[in-house]
mmCIF file of C-alpha atoms and ligand atoms in Angstrom:
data_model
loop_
_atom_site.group_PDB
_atom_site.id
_atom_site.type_symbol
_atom_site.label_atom_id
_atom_site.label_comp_id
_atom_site.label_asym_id
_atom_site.label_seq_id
_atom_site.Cartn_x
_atom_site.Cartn_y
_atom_site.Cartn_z
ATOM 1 C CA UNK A 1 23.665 -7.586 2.978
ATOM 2 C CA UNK A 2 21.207 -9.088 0.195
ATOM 3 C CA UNK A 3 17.830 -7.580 -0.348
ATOM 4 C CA UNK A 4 16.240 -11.036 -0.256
ATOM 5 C CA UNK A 5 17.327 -11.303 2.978
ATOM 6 C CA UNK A 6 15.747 -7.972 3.818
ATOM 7 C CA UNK A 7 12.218 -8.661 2.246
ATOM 8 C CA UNK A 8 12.514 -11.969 4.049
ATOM 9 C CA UNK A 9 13.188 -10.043 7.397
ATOM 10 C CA UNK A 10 10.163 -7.417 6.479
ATOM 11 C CA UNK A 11 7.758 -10.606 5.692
ATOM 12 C CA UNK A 12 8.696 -12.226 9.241
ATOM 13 C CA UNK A 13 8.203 -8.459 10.886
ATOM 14 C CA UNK A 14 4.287 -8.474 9.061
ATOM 15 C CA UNK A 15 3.542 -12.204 10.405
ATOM 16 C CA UNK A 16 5.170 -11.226 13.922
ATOM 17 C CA UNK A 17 2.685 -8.104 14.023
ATOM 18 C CA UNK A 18 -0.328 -10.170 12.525
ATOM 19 C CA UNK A 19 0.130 -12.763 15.512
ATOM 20 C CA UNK A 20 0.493 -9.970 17.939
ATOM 21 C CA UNK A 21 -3.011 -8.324 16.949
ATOM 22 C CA UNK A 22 -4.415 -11.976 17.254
ATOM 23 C CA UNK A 23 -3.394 -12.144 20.666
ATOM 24 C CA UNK A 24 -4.464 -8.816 22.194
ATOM 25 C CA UNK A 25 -8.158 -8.361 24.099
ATOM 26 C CA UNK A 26 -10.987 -6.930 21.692
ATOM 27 C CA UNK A 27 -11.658 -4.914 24.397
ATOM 28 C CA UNK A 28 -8.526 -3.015 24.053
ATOM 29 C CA UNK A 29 -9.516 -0.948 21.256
ATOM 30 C CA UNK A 30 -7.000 1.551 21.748
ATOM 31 C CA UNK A 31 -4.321 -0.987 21.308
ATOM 32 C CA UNK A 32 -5.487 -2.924 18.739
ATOM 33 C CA UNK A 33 -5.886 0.545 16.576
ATOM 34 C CA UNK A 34 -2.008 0.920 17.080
ATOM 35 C CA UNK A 35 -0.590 -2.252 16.381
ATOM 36 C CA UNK A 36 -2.812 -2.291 12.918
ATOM 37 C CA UNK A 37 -1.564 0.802 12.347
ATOM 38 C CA UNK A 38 1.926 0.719 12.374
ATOM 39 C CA UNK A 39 1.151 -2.787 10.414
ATOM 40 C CA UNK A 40 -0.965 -1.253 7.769
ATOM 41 C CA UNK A 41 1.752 1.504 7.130
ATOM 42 C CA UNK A 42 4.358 -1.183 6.825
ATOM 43 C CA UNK A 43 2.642 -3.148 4.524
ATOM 44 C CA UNK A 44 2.194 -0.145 2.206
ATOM 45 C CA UNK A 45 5.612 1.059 2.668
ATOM 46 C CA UNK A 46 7.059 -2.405 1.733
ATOM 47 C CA UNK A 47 5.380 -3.523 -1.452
ATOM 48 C CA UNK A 48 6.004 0.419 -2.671
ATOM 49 C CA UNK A 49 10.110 -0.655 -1.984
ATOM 50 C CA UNK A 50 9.815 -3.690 -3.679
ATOM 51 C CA UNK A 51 8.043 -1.556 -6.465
ATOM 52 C CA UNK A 52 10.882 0.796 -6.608
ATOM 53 C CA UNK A 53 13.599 -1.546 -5.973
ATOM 54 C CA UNK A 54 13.190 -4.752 -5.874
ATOM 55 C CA UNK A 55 10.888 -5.581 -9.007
ATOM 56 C CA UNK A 56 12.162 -3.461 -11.224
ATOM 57 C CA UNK A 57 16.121 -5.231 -10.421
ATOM 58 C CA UNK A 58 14.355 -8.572 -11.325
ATOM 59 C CA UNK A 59 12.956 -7.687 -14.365
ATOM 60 C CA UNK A 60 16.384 -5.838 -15.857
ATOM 61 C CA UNK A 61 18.161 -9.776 -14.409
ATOM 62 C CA UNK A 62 15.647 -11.542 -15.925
ATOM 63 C CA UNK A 63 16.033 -9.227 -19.338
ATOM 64 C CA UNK A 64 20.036 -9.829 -19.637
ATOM 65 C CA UNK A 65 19.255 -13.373 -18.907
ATOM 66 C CA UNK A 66 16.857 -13.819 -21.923
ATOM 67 C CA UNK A 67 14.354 -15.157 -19.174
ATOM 68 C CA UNK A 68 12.031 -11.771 -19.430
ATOM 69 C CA UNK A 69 8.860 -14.191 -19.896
ATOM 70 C CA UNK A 70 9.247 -16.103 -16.104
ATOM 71 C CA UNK A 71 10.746 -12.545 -14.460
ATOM 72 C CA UNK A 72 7.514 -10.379 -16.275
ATOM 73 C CA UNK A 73 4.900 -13.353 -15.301
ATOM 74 C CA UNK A 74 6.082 -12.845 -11.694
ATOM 75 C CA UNK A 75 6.273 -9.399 -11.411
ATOM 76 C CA UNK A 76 2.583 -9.011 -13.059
ATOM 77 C CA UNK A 77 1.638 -11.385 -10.318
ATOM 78 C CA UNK A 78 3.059 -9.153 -7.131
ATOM 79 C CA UNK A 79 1.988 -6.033 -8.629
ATOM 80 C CA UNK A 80 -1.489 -7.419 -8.836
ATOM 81 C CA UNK A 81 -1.132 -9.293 -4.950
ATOM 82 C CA UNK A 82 0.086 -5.269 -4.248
ATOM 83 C CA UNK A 83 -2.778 -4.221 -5.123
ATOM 84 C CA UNK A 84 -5.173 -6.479 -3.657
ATOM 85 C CA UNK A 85 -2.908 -5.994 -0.475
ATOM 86 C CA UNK A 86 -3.327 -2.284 -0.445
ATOM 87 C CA UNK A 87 -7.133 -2.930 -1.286
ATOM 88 C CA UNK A 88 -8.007 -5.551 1.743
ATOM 89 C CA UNK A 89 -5.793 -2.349 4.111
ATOM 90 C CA UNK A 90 -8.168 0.281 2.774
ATOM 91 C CA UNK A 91 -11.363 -2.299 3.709
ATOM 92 C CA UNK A 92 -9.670 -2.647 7.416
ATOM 93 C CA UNK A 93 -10.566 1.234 7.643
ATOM 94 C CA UNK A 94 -13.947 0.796 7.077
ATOM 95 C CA UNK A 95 -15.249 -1.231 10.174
ATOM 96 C CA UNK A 96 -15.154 -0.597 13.957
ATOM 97 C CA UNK A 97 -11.928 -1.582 15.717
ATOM 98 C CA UNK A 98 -12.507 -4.460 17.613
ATOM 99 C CA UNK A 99 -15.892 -5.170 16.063
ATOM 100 C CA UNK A 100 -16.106 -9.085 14.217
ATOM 101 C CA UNK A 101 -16.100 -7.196 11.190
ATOM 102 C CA UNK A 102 -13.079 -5.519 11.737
ATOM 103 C CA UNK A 103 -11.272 -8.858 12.482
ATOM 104 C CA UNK A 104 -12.817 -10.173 9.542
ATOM 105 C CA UNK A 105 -11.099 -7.733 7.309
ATOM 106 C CA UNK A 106 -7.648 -7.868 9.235
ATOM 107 C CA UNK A 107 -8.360 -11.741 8.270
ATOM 108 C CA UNK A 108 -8.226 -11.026 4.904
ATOM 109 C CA UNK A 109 -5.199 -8.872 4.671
ATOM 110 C CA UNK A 110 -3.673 -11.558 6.363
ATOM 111 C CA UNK A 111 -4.875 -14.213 3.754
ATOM 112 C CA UNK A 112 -3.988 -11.928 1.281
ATOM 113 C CA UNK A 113 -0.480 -10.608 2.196
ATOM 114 C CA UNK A 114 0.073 -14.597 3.291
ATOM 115 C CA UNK A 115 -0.584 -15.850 -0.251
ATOM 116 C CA UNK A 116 1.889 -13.039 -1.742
ATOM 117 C CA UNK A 117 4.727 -13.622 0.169
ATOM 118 C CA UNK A 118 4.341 -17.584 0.288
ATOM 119 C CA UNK A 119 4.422 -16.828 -3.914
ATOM 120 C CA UNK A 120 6.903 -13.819 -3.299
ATOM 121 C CA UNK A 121 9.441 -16.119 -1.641
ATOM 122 C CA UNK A 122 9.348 -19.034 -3.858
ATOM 123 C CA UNK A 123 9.488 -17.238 -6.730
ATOM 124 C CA UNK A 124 10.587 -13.861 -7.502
ATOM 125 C CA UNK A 125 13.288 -13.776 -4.420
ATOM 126 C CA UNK A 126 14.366 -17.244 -5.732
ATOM 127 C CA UNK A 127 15.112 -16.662 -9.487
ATOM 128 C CA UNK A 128 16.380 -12.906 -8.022
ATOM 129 C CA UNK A 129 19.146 -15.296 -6.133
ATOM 130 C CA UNK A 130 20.143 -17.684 -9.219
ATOM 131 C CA UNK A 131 20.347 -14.553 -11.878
ATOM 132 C CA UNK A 132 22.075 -12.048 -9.377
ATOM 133 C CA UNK A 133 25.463 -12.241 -7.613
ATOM 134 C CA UNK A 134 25.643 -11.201 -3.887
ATOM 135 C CA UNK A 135 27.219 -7.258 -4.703
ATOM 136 C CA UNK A 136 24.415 -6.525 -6.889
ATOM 137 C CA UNK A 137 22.007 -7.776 -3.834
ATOM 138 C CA UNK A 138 24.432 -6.179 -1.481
ATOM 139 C CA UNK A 139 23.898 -3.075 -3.618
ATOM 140 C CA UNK A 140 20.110 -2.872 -3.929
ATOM 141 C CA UNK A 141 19.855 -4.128 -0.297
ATOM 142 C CA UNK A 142 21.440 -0.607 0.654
ATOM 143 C CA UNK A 143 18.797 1.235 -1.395
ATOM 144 C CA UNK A 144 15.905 -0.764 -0.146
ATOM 145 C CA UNK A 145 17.305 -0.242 3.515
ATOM 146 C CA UNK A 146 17.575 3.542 2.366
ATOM 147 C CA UNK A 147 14.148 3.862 0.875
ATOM 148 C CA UNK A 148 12.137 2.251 4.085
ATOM 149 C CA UNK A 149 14.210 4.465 6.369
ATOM 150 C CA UNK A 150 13.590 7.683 4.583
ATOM 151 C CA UNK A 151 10.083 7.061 3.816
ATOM 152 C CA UNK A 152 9.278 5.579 7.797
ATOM 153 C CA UNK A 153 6.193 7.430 8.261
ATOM 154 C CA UNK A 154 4.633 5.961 5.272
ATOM 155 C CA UNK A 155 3.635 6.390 1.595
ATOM 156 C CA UNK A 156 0.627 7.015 -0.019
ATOM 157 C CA UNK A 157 -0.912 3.780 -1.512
ATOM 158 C CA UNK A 158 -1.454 3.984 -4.783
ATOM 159 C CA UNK A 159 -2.665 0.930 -6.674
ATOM 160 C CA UNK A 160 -0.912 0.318 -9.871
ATOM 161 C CA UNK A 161 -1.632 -1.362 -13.201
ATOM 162 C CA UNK A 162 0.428 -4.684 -13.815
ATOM 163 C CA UNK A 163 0.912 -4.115 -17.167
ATOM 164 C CA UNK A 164 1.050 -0.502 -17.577
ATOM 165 C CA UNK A 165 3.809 -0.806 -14.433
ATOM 166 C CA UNK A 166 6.150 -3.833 -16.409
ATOM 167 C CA UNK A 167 6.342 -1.738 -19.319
ATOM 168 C CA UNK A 168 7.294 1.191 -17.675
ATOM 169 C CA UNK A 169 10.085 -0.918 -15.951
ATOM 170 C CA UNK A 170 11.130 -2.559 -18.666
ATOM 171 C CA UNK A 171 11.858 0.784 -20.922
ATOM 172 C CA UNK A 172 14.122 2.049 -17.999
ATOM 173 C CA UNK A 173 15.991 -1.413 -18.243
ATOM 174 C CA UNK A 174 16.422 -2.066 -21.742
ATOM 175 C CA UNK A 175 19.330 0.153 -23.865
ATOM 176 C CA UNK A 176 17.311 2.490 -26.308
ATOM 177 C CA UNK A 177 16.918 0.518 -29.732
ATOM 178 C CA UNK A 178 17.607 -2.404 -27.952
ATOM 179 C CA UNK A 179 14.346 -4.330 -29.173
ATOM 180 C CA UNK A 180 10.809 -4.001 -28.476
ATOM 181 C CA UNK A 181 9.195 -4.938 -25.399
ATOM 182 C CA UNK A 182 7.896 -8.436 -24.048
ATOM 183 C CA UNK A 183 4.674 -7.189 -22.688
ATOM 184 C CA UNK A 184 2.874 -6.401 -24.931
ATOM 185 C CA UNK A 185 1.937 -9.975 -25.205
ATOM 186 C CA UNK A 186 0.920 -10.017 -21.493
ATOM 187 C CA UNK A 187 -2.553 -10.548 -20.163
ATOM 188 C CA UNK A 188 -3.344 -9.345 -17.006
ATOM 189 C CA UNK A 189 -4.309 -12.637 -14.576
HETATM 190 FE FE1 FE2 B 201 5.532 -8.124 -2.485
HETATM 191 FE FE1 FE2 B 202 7.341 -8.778 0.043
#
C-alpha cells in the first residue's frame, strides 16, 4: 500500500458522492439528506487523517531533507483549505435540503474541497512521493487505513490554526536540541 494512493482513492470517493447528489431529484429530500451526510462525515473524517497522519509525515520528510520551507508552505496551505472545508460543511447545515440555497452551499464545498485536492495532489502527495520510499508509505498507509476505520462514524470538526498546528508538528518531529523551528517566520496566507 502507499498512503498517496489512499488519499487519492478517498478524493475520487468525495467527487463520486458529489456527482451522485448532482444527479438525484430535489424532490427527494430524504435522499439527498443521506448522501450529504455520509459525504459531509467523510470529508471531516479525511482531512482530520491527513492531520494526524499524513501532514505531519510530510513535514518530518521535508525536515530530514532540509526542504522544511516547501513541506511547511504546503502544509499551512491544507490546514487552512481544512478549515475552509469544514467551514463551507457547517454552512450546508444551515439551509433547507433541497432548497437552491442548499445546493448553493453543497456548490461551494464542492469548489472548495475541489481546489484542495487539485493543490493536495500536485503538491503535498507529490513531494511526499520524491522524499519518501514506498515502506515508509506502506507504513503510514496502514495507520491512515487504521485511523478512518476506527473513527467510521465520524469526528468532531474542529478547525485548526495553520501556524499554531506546524509548530506543534514540527516539535514532535525534530530531536530535542535539534535547532529551532522554521515557523516562526511563517505568515498565515
Ligand atoms: Fe487535505
Ligand atoms: Fe485530501
Amino acid at each position: 500500500m502507499d498512503i498517496t494512493e489512499l488519499i487519492l482513492d478517498d478524493h475520487h470517493e468525495q467527487r463520486r458522492l458529489f456527482a451522485i447528489l448532482e444527479q438525484i431529484d430535489p424532490a427527494e429530500t430524504d435522499v439527498l439528506s443521506a448522501i450529504w451526510h455520509r459525504l459531509a462525515s467523510f470529508l471531516e473524517l479525511h482531512a482530520q487523517a491527513e492531520e494526524e497522519i499524513f501532514y505531519p509525515a510530510l513535514l518530518k520528510a521535508g525536515i530530514a531533507a532540509r526542504r522544511a520551507g516547501g513541506v511547511e508552505n504546503e502544509t499551512l496551505d491544507a490546514i487552512h483549505d481544512h478549515n475552509e472545508i469544514r467551514d463551507a460543511i457547517a454552512e450546508v447545515a444551515r439551509h433547507q435540503v433541497g432548497a437552491d440555497a442548499w445546493y448553493a452551499a453543497v456548490a461551494a464545498a464542492n469548489a472548495a474541497n475541489s481546489d484542495h485536492m487539485a493543490e493536495e495532489e500536485r503538491e503535498g502527495l507529490t513531494d511526499f512521493r520524491r522524499l519518501t520510499g514506498l515502506a515508509r508509505r506502506h507504513q503510514l498507509a496502514v495507520a491512515f487505513a487504521a485511523y478512518e476505520a476506527r473513527n467510521f462514524a465520524g469526528v468532531q470538526p474542529v478547525d485548526k490554526d495553520p501556524v499554531g498546528y506546524v509548530h506543534a508538528a514540527e516539535k514532535k518531529a525534530r530531536p530535542a536540541g535539534s535547532g529551532s523551528l522554521n515557523v516562526g517566520t511563517l505568515k498565515r496566507n
